[in-house]
Coordinates of N, CA and C in Angstrom, one line a residue:
M75 N -7.7 -19.3 10.7 CA -8.8 -18.6 10.0 C -8.4 -18.7 8.5
S76 N -9.4 -19.0 7.7 CA -9.2 -19.1 6.3 C -9.1 -17.8 5.6
V77 N -8.6 -17.8 4.4 CA -8.5 -16.5 3.6 C -9.9 -15.8 3.4
T78 N -10.9 -16.7 3.1 CA -12.2 -16.2 2.9 C -12.8 -15.6 4.2
A79 N -12.6 -16.2 5.3 CA -13.1 -15.7 6.6 C -12.3 -14.5 7.0
S80 N -11.0 -14.4 6.7 CA -10.3 -13.2 7.0 C -10.8 -12.0 6.3
A81 N -11.0 -12.2 5.0 CA -11.6 -11.2 4.1 C -12.9 -10.7 4.6
A82 N -13.7 -11.6 5.0 CA -15.1 -11.3 5.5 C -15.0 -10.5 6.8
A83 N -14.1 -10.9 7.6 CA -13.8 -10.2 8.9 C -13.4 -8.7 8.6
K84 N -12.5 -8.5 7.6 CA -12.0 -7.2 7.3 C -13.2 -6.4 6.8
R85 N -14.1 -7.0 5.9 CA -15.2 -6.2 5.4 C -16.2 -5.8 6.5
L86 N -16.3 -6.7 7.4 CA -17.2 -6.4 8.6 C -16.7 -5.2 9.4
K87 N -15.3 -5.3 9.6 CA -14.7 -4.2 10.4 C -14.9 -2.8 9.6
L88 N -14.7 -2.9 8.3 CA -14.7 -1.7 7.5 C -16.2 -1.2 7.5
R89 N -17.1 -2.0 7.5 CA -18.6 -1.6 7.6 C -18.8 -0.9 8.9
H90 N -18.2 -1.4 10.0 CA -18.4 -0.8 11.4 C -17.8 0.6 11.3
Y91 N -16.6 0.8 10.7 CA -16.0 2.1 10.5 C -16.8 3.0 9.7
L92 N -17.4 2.5 8.6 CA -18.2 3.3 7.7 C -19.5 3.7 8.5
L93 N -20.1 2.9 9.3 CA -21.2 3.3 10.1 C -20.9 4.3 11.1
I94 N -19.7 4.2 11.8 CA -19.3 5.3 12.7 C -19.0 6.6 11.9
G95 N -18.4 6.4 10.7 CA -18.2 7.7 9.9 C -19.5 8.3 9.5
A96 N -20.6 7.5 9.2 CA -21.9 8.0 8.8 C -22.5 8.8 10.1
V97 N -22.3 8.3 11.3 CA -22.8 8.9 12.5 C -22.0 10.3 12.7
M98 N -20.7 10.3 12.4 CA -20.0 11.5 12.5 C -20.4 12.5 11.5
I99 N -20.7 12.1 10.3 CA -21.2 13.1 9.3 C -22.6 13.6 9.7
A100 N -23.5 12.7 10.2 CA -24.8 13.1 10.7 C -24.6 14.1 11.9
A101 N -23.7 13.9 12.8 CA -23.4 14.9 13.8 C -23.0 16.2 13.3
A102 N -22.1 16.2 12.3 CA -21.6 17.5 11.7 C -22.9 18.2 11.1
A103 N -23.7 17.5 10.5 CA -24.9 18.1 9.9 C -25.8 18.7 10.9
A104 N -26.0 17.9 12.1 CA -26.7 18.4 13.2 C -26.2 19.8 13.7
I105 N -24.8 19.8 13.9 CA -24.2 21.0 14.4 C -24.4 22.1 13.5
L106 N -24.2 21.9 12.2 CA -24.5 22.9 11.2 C -25.9 23.5 11.2
L107 N -26.9 22.6 11.4 CA -28.3 23.0 11.5 C -28.4 23.9 12.8
L108 N -27.8 23.4 13.9 CA -27.9 24.2 15.2 C -27.2 25.6 15.0
M109 N -26.2 25.7 14.1 CA -25.5 27.0 13.9 C -26.4 27.9 13.0
G110 N -27.5 27.3 12.5 CA -28.4 28.1 11.7 C -28.2 28.1 10.2
R111 N -27.4 27.1 9.8 CA -27.1 26.9 8.3 C -28.5 26.4 7.7
N112 N -28.7 26.7 6.4 CA -29.9 26.3 5.7 C -29.6 24.8 5.4
P113 N -30.7 23.9 5.5 CA -30.5 22.5 5.2 C -30.2 22.3 3.8
M114 N -30.8 23.1 2.9 CA -30.6 23.0 1.4 C -30.7 24.4 0.9
C115 N -30.6 24.5 -0.4 CA -30.7 25.9 -1.0 C -32.1 26.4 -0.8
T116 N -32.1 27.7 -0.4 CA -33.4 28.3 -0.2 C -34.2 28.5 -1.4
C117 N -33.6 28.2 -2.6 CA -34.4 28.2 -3.8 C -35.4 27.1 -3.9
G118 N -35.3 26.1 -3.0 CA -36.3 25.0 -3.0 C -36.0 23.8 -3.8
T119 N -34.9 23.8 -4.6 CA -34.5 22.7 -5.4 C -33.2 22.2 -5.0
I120 N -32.9 20.9 -5.4 CA -31.6 20.3 -5.2 C -31.1 20.0 -6.6
K121 N -29.8 20.5 -6.8 CA -29.2 20.3 -8.1 C -28.0 19.4 -7.9
L122 N -27.7 18.5 -8.8 CA -26.5 17.7 -8.7 C -25.3 18.5 -9.0
W123 N -25.3 19.4 -9.9 CA -24.1 20.2 -10.3 C -24.5 21.7 -10.5
V124 N -23.7 22.6 -10.0 CA -23.8 24.0 -10.2 C -22.4 24.5 -10.7
G125 N -22.4 24.9 -11.9 CA -21.1 25.3 -12.5 C -20.8 26.8 -12.5
E126 N -21.8 27.6 -12.0 CA -21.6 29.0 -11.9 C -21.1 29.4 -10.5
T127 N -19.9 29.9 -10.3 CA -19.4 30.2 -9.0 C -20.0 31.6 -8.5
N128 N -20.3 32.5 -9.3 CA -20.8 33.8 -8.9 C -22.4 33.7 -8.9
S129 N -22.9 32.8 -8.3 CA -24.4 32.5 -8.3 C -24.8 32.2 -6.8
P130 N -26.0 32.6 -6.5 CA -26.5 32.2 -5.1 C -26.6 30.7 -5.0
D131 N -26.6 29.9 -6.1 CA -26.6 28.5 -6.0 C -25.3 27.8 -5.6
N132 N -24.2 28.6 -5.7 CA -22.9 28.0 -5.4 C -22.8 27.7 -3.9
S133 N -22.2 26.4 -3.7 CA -22.1 25.9 -2.3 C -23.4 25.7 -1.7
Q134 N -24.5 25.5 -2.4 CA -25.8 25.2 -1.8 C -26.4 23.9 -2.3
H135 N -25.8 23.3 -3.3 CA -26.2 22.0 -3.8 C -25.2 20.9 -3.6
I136 N -25.4 19.8 -4.4 CA -24.6 18.6 -4.2 C -23.1 18.9 -4.6
A137 N -22.9 19.4 -5.8 CA -21.5 19.5 -6.3 C -21.4 20.8 -7.0
D138 N -20.2 21.3 -7.0 CA -19.8 22.6 -7.7 C -18.3 22.5 -8.0
W139 N -17.7 23.5 -8.5 CA -16.3 23.5 -8.8 C -15.4 23.3 -7.6
Y140 N -15.9 23.7 -6.4 CA -15.1 23.4 -5.2 C -15.1 22.0 -4.7
T141 N -16.0 21.2 -5.3 CA -16.0 19.7 -5.0 C -14.6 19.2 -5.3
L142 N -14.0 19.6 -6.4 CA -12.6 19.1 -6.7 C -11.7 19.3 -5.5
S143 N -11.8 20.4 -4.8 CA -10.9 20.6 -3.6 C -11.2 19.6 -2.6
H144 N -12.4 19.2 -2.4 CA -12.7 18.2 -1.3 C -12.3 16.8 -1.7
I145 N -12.3 16.6 -3.0 CA -11.7 15.3 -3.4 C -10.2 15.3 -3.1
I146 N -9.6 16.4 -3.4 CA -8.1 16.5 -3.1 C -7.8 16.4 -1.6
H147 N -8.8 17.0 -0.8 CA -8.6 16.8 0.7 C -8.5 15.3 1.0
G148 N -9.3 14.5 0.3 CA -9.3 13.0 0.6 C -8.0 12.4 0.1
F149 N -7.4 12.9 -1.0 CA -6.1 12.4 -1.4 C -5.1 12.8 -0.3
L150 N -5.1 14.1 0.1 CA -4.1 14.5 1.0 C -4.2 13.8 2.4
F151 N -5.4 13.7 2.9 CA -5.6 13.0 4.2 C -5.1 11.5 4.1
Y152 N -5.4 10.9 3.0 CA -5.0 9.5 2.9 C -3.4 9.5 2.9
G153 N -2.8 10.3 2.1 CA -1.4 10.4 2.0 C -0.7 10.7 3.3
I154 N -1.2 11.7 4.0 CA -0.6 12.1 5.3 C -0.8 11.0 6.3
L155 N -2.0 10.4 6.4 CA -2.2 9.4 7.4 C -1.5 8.1 7.0
W156 N -1.2 7.8 5.7 CA -0.4 6.7 5.4 C 1.1 7.0 5.8
L157 N 1.5 8.2 5.7 CA 2.9 8.5 6.2 C 3.0 8.4 7.7
V158 N 2.1 8.8 8.5 CA 2.2 8.9 9.9 C 1.6 7.7 10.6
A159 N 0.7 7.0 10.0 CA 0.0 5.9 10.7 C -0.3 4.7 9.7
R160 N 0.7 4.4 8.9 CA 0.5 3.4 7.9 C 0.2 2.0 8.5
R161 N 0.6 1.8 9.7 CA 0.3 0.4 10.3 C -1.1 0.3 10.8
W162 N -1.8 1.4 10.9 CA -3.2 1.4 11.3 C -4.1 0.9 10.1
P163 N -5.1 0.2 10.4 CA -6.0 -0.2 9.4 C -6.6 1.0 8.7
V164 N -7.2 0.9 7.5 CA -7.7 2.0 6.8 C -8.9 2.6 7.5
G165 N -9.7 1.8 8.2 CA -10.9 2.3 8.9 C -10.7 3.4 9.9
P166 N -9.7 3.2 10.9 CA -9.5 4.4 11.8 C -8.9 5.6 11.1
R167 N -8.0 5.4 10.1 CA -7.5 6.5 9.3 C -8.7 7.3 8.6
L168 N -9.6 6.5 8.1 CA -10.8 7.2 7.4 C -11.5 8.0 8.5
L169 N -11.7 7.5 9.7 CA -12.5 8.2 10.7 C -11.7 9.5 11.1
I170 N -10.4 9.5 11.1 CA -9.6 10.7 11.4 C -9.9 11.7 10.2
A171 N -9.9 11.2 9.0 CA -10.1 12.1 7.8 C -11.5 12.7 7.8
I172 N -12.5 11.9 8.2 CA -13.9 12.5 8.3 C -13.9 13.5 9.4
A173 N -13.3 13.2 10.5 CA -13.3 14.2 11.7 C -12.7 15.5 11.3
V174 N -11.6 15.5 10.6 CA -10.9 16.7 10.2 C -11.8 17.5 9.1
E175 N -12.3 16.7 8.1 CA -13.1 17.4 7.1 C -14.4 18.0 7.7
A176 N -15.0 17.2 8.7 CA -16.2 17.7 9.3 C -15.9 18.9 10.1
A177 N -14.8 18.9 10.8 CA -14.4 20.1 11.6 C -14.2 21.3 10.7
W178 N -13.6 21.0 9.5 CA -13.4 22.2 8.6 C -14.7 22.7 8.1
E179 N -15.6 21.8 7.8 CA -17.0 22.3 7.3 C -17.7 23.1 8.4
I180 N -17.6 22.7 9.6 CA -18.2 23.5 10.7 C -17.5 24.8 10.8
F181 N -16.2 24.8 10.9 CA -15.4 26.1 11.0 C -15.6 27.0 9.8
E182 N -15.6 26.4 8.6 CA -15.8 27.2 7.4 C -17.1 27.9 7.4
N183 N -18.1 27.4 8.1 CA -19.4 28.0 8.1 C -19.7 28.9 9.3
T184 N -18.6 29.3 10.0 CA -18.7 30.3 11.1 C -18.8 31.7 10.5
D185 N -19.4 32.6 11.2 CA -19.4 33.9 10.7 C -18.0 34.5 10.4
M186 N -17.0 34.1 11.2 CA -15.7 34.6 11.1 C -15.1 34.2 9.7
V187 N -15.2 33.0 9.4 CA -14.7 32.5 8.1 C -15.5 33.0 6.9
I188 N -16.8 33.0 7.0 CA -17.6 33.5 6.0 C -17.2 35.0 5.6
N189 N -17.1 35.7 6.7 CA -16.7 37.1 6.5 C -15.3 37.3 5.9
R190 N -14.4 36.4 6.3 CA -13.1 36.4 5.8 C -13.1 36.1 4.3
Y191 N -13.9 35.1 3.9 CA -14.1 34.8 2.4 C -14.5 36.0 1.7
R192 N -15.5 36.7 2.3 CA -16.1 37.9 1.6 C -15.0 39.0 1.5
E193 N -14.2 39.2 2.5 CA -13.2 40.3 2.5 C -12.0 40.0 1.6
A194 N -11.5 38.8 1.7 CA -10.2 38.5 1.2 C -10.2 37.7 -0.2
T195 N -11.4 37.2 -0.6 CA -11.4 36.4 -1.8 C -12.4 37.0 -2.7
I196 N -12.6 36.3 -3.8 CA -13.5 36.7 -4.8 C -15.0 36.4 -4.5
A197 N -15.2 35.7 -3.3 CA -16.5 35.3 -2.9 C -17.3 36.4 -2.2
L198 N -17.5 37.5 -2.9 CA -18.2 38.6 -2.3 C -19.5 38.3 -1.7
G199 N -20.4 37.5 -2.4 CA -21.7 37.2 -2.0 C -21.8 36.0 -1.2
Y200 N -20.7 35.4 -0.8 CA -20.7 34.0 -0.1 C -21.5 34.2 1.2
V201 N -22.4 33.3 1.4 CA -23.3 33.2 2.6 C -23.1 31.9 3.4
G202 N -22.1 31.1 3.0 CA -21.8 29.9 3.7 C -22.4 28.8 2.9
D203 N -22.1 27.5 3.3 CA -22.7 26.4 2.6 C -24.0 25.9 3.2
S204 N -24.8 25.3 2.4 CA -26.0 24.6 2.9 C -25.5 23.4 3.6
V205 N -26.4 22.8 4.4 CA -26.0 21.6 5.1 C -25.8 20.4 4.1
L206 N -26.7 20.5 3.0 CA -26.5 19.4 1.9 C -25.2 19.6 1.3
N207 N -24.7 20.8 1.0 CA -23.4 21.0 0.4 C -22.3 20.5 1.3
S208 N -22.4 20.9 2.6 CA -21.3 20.5 3.5 C -21.3 18.9 3.6
V209 N -22.4 18.3 3.8 CA -22.4 16.8 3.8 C -21.8 16.2 2.5
S210 N -22.2 16.8 1.4 CA -21.7 16.3 0.1 C -20.2 16.5 0.0
D211 N -19.7 17.6 0.5 CA -18.2 18.0 0.6 C -17.5 16.8 1.3
I212 N -18.1 16.5 2.5 CA -17.4 15.4 3.3 C -17.5 14.1 2.5
L213 N -18.6 13.8 1.9 CA -18.6 12.6 1.1 C -17.7 12.5 -0.1
F214 N -17.5 13.7 -0.7 CA -16.5 13.7 -1.8 C -15.1 13.6 -1.3
M215 N -14.8 14.1 0.0 CA -13.6 13.8 0.6 C -13.4 12.3 0.8
V216 N -14.4 11.6 1.3 CA -14.4 10.2 1.5 C -14.1 9.5 0.2
L217 N -14.7 9.9 -0.9 CA -14.4 9.4 -2.2 C -13.0 9.5 -2.6
G218 N -12.4 10.7 -2.4 CA -11.0 11.0 -2.7 C -10.1 10.1 -1.8
F219 N -10.5 9.9 -0.5 CA -9.7 9.1 0.4 C -9.6 7.6 -0.2
F220 N -10.8 7.1 -0.5 CA -10.8 5.7 -1.0 C -10.1 5.6 -2.4
F221 N -10.2 6.6 -3.3 CA -9.5 6.6 -4.5 C -8.0 6.5 -4.3
A222 N -7.5 7.3 -3.4 CA -6.1 7.4 -3.0 C -5.6 6.1 -2.4
A223 N -6.5 5.4 -1.7 CA -6.2 4.1 -1.0 C -6.0 3.0 -2.1
R224 N -6.7 3.2 -3.2 CA -6.7 2.1 -4.2 C -5.8 2.4 -5.4
A225 N -5.7 3.6 -5.8 CA -5.0 4.0 -7.0 C -3.4 4.1 -6.8
P226 N -2.7 4.0 -7.8 CA -1.2 4.2 -7.7 C -1.0 5.6 -7.3
V227 N 0.1 5.9 -6.5 CA 0.4 7.2 -6.0 C 0.5 8.2 -7.2
W228 N 1.2 7.8 -8.3 CA 1.4 8.7 -9.4 C 0.1 9.2 -10.0
L229 N -0.9 8.3 -10.0 CA -2.2 8.6 -10.6 C -3.0 9.6 -9.7
T230 N -2.9 9.4 -8.4 CA -3.5 10.3 -7.5 C -2.9 11.7 -7.6
V231 N -1.6 11.8 -7.7 CA -0.9 13.1 -7.8 C -1.2 13.7 -9.1
V232 N -1.2 13.0 -10.2 CA -1.6 13.6 -11.5 C -3.0 14.1 -11.5
L233 N -3.9 13.3 -10.9 CA -5.4 13.8 -10.8 C -5.5 15.0 -10.0
A234 N -4.8 15.1 -8.8 CA -4.8 16.3 -8.0 C -4.3 17.5 -8.8
I235 N -3.2 17.4 -9.5 CA -2.7 18.5 -10.3 C -3.6 18.9 -11.3
F236 N -4.2 17.9 -12.0 CA -5.2 18.1 -13.0 C -6.4 18.9 -12.5
F237 N -7.0 18.4 -11.3 CA -8.1 19.1 -10.7 C -7.8 20.6 -10.4
E238 N -6.5 20.8 -9.8 CA -6.1 22.2 -9.4 C -6.0 23.1 -10.7
L239 N -5.4 22.6 -11.7 CA -5.3 23.3 -13.0 C -6.6 23.6 -13.7
L240 N -7.5 22.6 -13.7 CA -8.8 22.7 -14.3 C -9.6 23.8 -13.6
A241 N -9.7 23.7 -12.2 CA -10.4 24.7 -11.5 C -9.8 26.1 -11.6
G242 N -8.5 26.1 -11.5 CA -7.8 27.4 -11.8 C -8.1 28.0 -13.1
W243 N -8.2 27.2 -14.1 CA -8.4 27.7 -15.5 C -9.9 28.1 -15.6
V244 N -10.8 27.3 -15.2 CA -12.3 27.5 -15.4 C -12.8 28.7 -14.5
I245 N -12.5 28.6 -13.2 CA -13.1 29.5 -12.2 C -12.0 30.5 -11.6
R246 N -10.8 30.3 -12.0 CA -9.7 31.1 -11.3 C -9.6 31.0 -9.9
D247 N -9.9 29.8 -9.4 CA -9.8 29.4 -8.0 C -9.6 28.0 -7.8
N248 N -9.0 27.6 -6.8 CA -8.7 26.2 -6.5 C -8.3 26.0 -5.0
L249 N -8.0 24.8 -4.6 CA -7.5 24.6 -3.3 C -6.3 25.5 -2.9
T250 N -5.3 25.5 -3.7 CA -4.1 26.2 -3.4 C -4.4 27.7 -3.3
L251 N -5.1 28.3 -4.2 CA -5.4 29.7 -4.2 C -6.3 30.0 -3.0
N252 N -7.2 29.1 -2.7 CA -8.2 29.4 -1.6 C -7.4 29.5 -0.3
I253 N -6.4 28.6 -0.1 CA -5.6 28.6 1.1 C -4.8 29.9 1.2
V254 N -4.1 30.3 0.1 CA -3.4 31.5 0.1 C -4.2 32.7 0.4
M255 N -5.4 32.8 -0.2 CA -6.2 34.0 -0.1 C -6.9 34.0 1.3
L256 N -7.0 32.9 2.0 CA -7.5 32.9 3.4 C -6.5 33.3 4.4
L257 N -5.3 32.8 4.1 CA -4.2 33.0 5.1 C -3.4 34.3 4.9
Y258 N -3.1 34.6 3.6 CA -2.3 35.8 3.2 C -2.7 36.3 1.9
P259 N -3.9 37.0 1.9 CA -4.5 37.5 0.7 C -3.5 38.4 -0.1
L260 N -3.4 38.2 -1.4 CA -2.5 38.9 -2.3 C -3.4 39.7 -3.3
D261 N -3.2 41.0 -3.4 CA -4.0 41.8 -4.2 C -3.9 41.4 -5.7
A262 N -2.7 40.9 -6.1 CA -2.5 40.5 -7.5 C -3.4 39.3 -7.8
I263 N -3.5 38.3 -6.8 CA -4.3 37.2 -7.1 C -5.8 37.6 -7.1
K264 N -6.2 38.4 -6.2 CA -7.6 38.9 -6.1 C -8.0 39.6 -7.4
A265 N -7.0 40.5 -7.9 CA -7.3 41.2 -9.2 C -7.4 40.2 -10.4
W266 N -6.6 39.2 -10.4 CA -6.6 38.2 -11.4 C -7.9 37.4 -11.4
Q267 N -8.3 37.0 -10.1 CA -9.5 36.3 -10.0 C -10.8 37.1 -10.3
S268 N -10.7 38.4 -10.1 CA -11.8 39.3 -10.4 C -12.0 39.5 -11.9
G269 N -11.0 39.2 -12.7 CA -11.1 39.4 -14.1 C -11.9 38.5 -14.9
M270 N -12.7 37.6 -14.2 CA -13.6 36.7 -14.9 C -14.7 37.4 -15.5

């Protein structure tokens, strides 16, 4: 097989994986709809970016400050799967990452987790994500996954740290704080986050 034919075969296989990934994302969206999640913001509009976290628009549109966390999920999933399954082609590793992210989006939008966010974090008025936001979160994870697959490791790490520091500075929340506050809420962190 020539180099050109080999490259074409790899692209075709990757397209198959992307198609399977799209079906997985559509299935997650269907499950979220069956759970009673709103398809989009009840305000009736779709916004590309919502920068206000203490707003009913947060987690209802395409992107917000928490989008950075989902990009970091992609970095982390690529890194972990490279460590444990580096001999696998990127396609199957991507499908595992999509499955994990989709499962998180479904779990995150259960009453149990929504109530936990309200009790333990600064997200007092959190009502869960719209389906549009959940699908966008999964797609931003895919973007992070592909970035990590192509970029040097040092750049991916620097960007992840930058995203965490930026979100922590601007909204006093980020992936690390979110995990801490969900698993083991600390009053000191909650007080600091409430000081915005």
